[in-house]
C-alpha cells in the first residue's frame, strides 16, 4: 500500500478537477499547485494588491507582514536565520547572483569545482566566471553509475580550490550527492560551497546549519509553490561581504551625489518591488509539504519507483539509465527511438513526462545520448499512474518496432 492517501491529496489539486485522466510524471520540471497556495496568491491580489516596505497604511503593513512571514517560514524550513534568506526569481537567478557577485573575489589560477551532473544553471554561471576571471573550471570525475563520490571529489580538491558548485540531487539521475562530506572537505581548503538544491527541496529535509553550506538555492515552483519565486540561502557574513548585482529601490541605505551604501542582507539583494505574491505562495507551499512530512513523501515516492522499475524489467527494448536513483526519477529511452518521437505516444495517453536533455547536456552526453525521457513521481501519483506509464512504454516499444 502507498503511504499517502492520493485520493485525498488530489482533492487539494484543482488541476485534477479539470483533467481527471491526467498522469502527471513531470514534477522534476515543475510540481502541480495545491489549492491553498492558489488561494493565498489570490488573497494577496484580491484583498491587498499593494506594495511592501513602502506604504504607511494598513494594507501595505499587512502585505509586508505576509511577505516577511514567508521569509520566516523559509528560514525555519532550511534551519537558517531570517537575514540569510534572499528571495529571487528561482534557482537560476540565485545561482547567477552568487556567481556574478563572487567573481570579484577570483583570479587566474583559482579553481572552481563542478560536475557533469549539473543543471545548466549550476554550471554555466561558473563557466562564465572562469572565462571572465581566468579561474579554471574543474569537473569531479563521475563513477560508473554517474555519481559524484567523496573519493572522486578528493581527487580534484586542491589548495587552489576556491569555489565548489554542486547539485544536491541530480535532475536527470536523481542521485543524492554526499554533500555534507564534500562541504567539510572543501572548508578544510577554505573554499566556499554553493549547493543547487532545486531537486532536493521537494524530497528531503534540508538543514543548512547542519550541512554548514555556504550558499544553497531552490525554486518555489518545484515544491508546490508559484513560478517566479526562488530562494538563495547564504551565510550572513558571506552575504554581507557580497556586492549586489542589481541596483534600485529598497536595496539602498544612503544615497549621496558621490555614491551610495547598501542595506544589510537580505534586502541589499532584493532591488525593486519584490515577488510579493510568489513569496507568500511559497510560504504556504512549504507549510503544505511540512504537513505531509518528508518521511512520508520519501516512502510514497520510493514505493511507486520500485513498483514501476519492477514492471519495466519485463519490457524489452528500453534502457533505464538510473535504476538506483534515490528520489524516484526514472531516466530512460526506448532503444533506437528519439525521445521526442516516443513522447508523442505518452502525450496521446495523457501521460506527461519530459523528453530532451533536461537542461543538463553534460550528463546526457555522459550517457552517450542526444536526449532521454524522464518520469518523476510525487505525492499526487498512485499505482494507476505507474501502470498507465508502463502501458505507454510498452505501446511506444510496439509502435516503433513496426518501423
Ligand atoms: N537545478 C536543478 C537541479 C533543476 O532541476 C532546475 C530546474 N530544472 C534548476 C536548477 C533551475 O531551476 P529554475 O528553472 O526554477 O531556475
PDB file of C-alpha atoms and ligand atoms in Angstrom, residues 28 90-92 119 121 167 169 171 196 198-199 219 221-222, ligand 1:
ATOM      1  CA  UNK A  28      11.067  17.421 -11.577  1.00  0.00           C
ATOM      2  CA  UNK A  90      14.283  30.962  -8.847  1.00  0.00           C
ATOM      3  CA  UNK A  91      17.271  28.654  -8.597  1.00  0.00           C
ATOM      4  CA  UNK A  92      18.753  30.043 -11.815  1.00  0.00           C
ATOM      5  CA  UNK A 119      21.858  21.502 -14.417  1.00  0.00           C
ATOM      6  CA  UNK A 121      22.044  26.870 -14.144  1.00  0.00           C
ATOM      7  CA  UNK A 167      23.966  19.765  -7.168  1.00  0.00           C
ATOM      8  CA  UNK A 169      20.134  15.943  -6.164  1.00  0.00           C
ATOM      9  CA  UNK A 171      17.583  16.341 -12.032  1.00  0.00           C
ATOM     10  CA  UNK A 196      21.915  23.565  -6.074  1.00  0.00           C
ATOM     11  CA  UNK A 198      16.306  22.587  -6.744  1.00  0.00           C
ATOM     12  CA  UNK A 199      15.609  18.838  -6.793  1.00  0.00           C
ATOM     13  CA  UNK A 219      12.803  27.181  -6.678  1.00  0.00           C
ATOM     14  CA  UNK A 221       7.572  26.028  -8.453  1.00  0.00           C
ATOM     15  CA  UNK A 222       9.202  22.645  -7.863  1.00  0.00           C
TER      16      UNK A 222
HETATM   17  N1  LIG B   1      18.900  22.956 -10.816  1.00  0.00           N
HETATM   18  C1  LIG B   1      18.242  21.808 -10.951  1.00  0.00           C
HETATM   19  C2  LIG B   1      18.847  20.555 -10.388  1.00  0.00           C
HETATM   20  C3  LIG B   1      16.999  21.798 -11.589  1.00  0.00           C
HETATM   21  O1  LIG B   1      16.338  20.652 -11.715  1.00  0.00           O
HETATM   22  C4  LIG B   1      16.461  23.016 -12.067  1.00  0.00           C
HETATM   23  C5  LIG B   1      15.125  23.053 -12.795  1.00  0.00           C
HETATM   24  N2  LIG B   1      15.011  22.091 -13.815  1.00  0.00           N
HETATM   25  C6  LIG B   1      17.190  24.180 -11.896  1.00  0.00           C
HETATM   26  C7  LIG B   1      18.405  24.116 -11.259  1.00  0.00           C
HETATM   27  C8  LIG B   1      16.710  25.510 -12.392  1.00  0.00           C
HETATM   28  O2  LIG B   1      15.570  25.908 -11.725  1.00  0.00           O
HETATM   29  P1  LIG B   1      14.702  27.136 -12.259  1.00  0.00           P
HETATM   30  O3  LIG B   1      14.413  26.845 -13.704  1.00  0.00           O
HETATM   31  O4  LIG B   1      13.483  27.100 -11.417  1.00  0.00           O
HETATM   32  O5  LIG B   1      15.512  28.356 -12.074  1.00  0.00           O
END
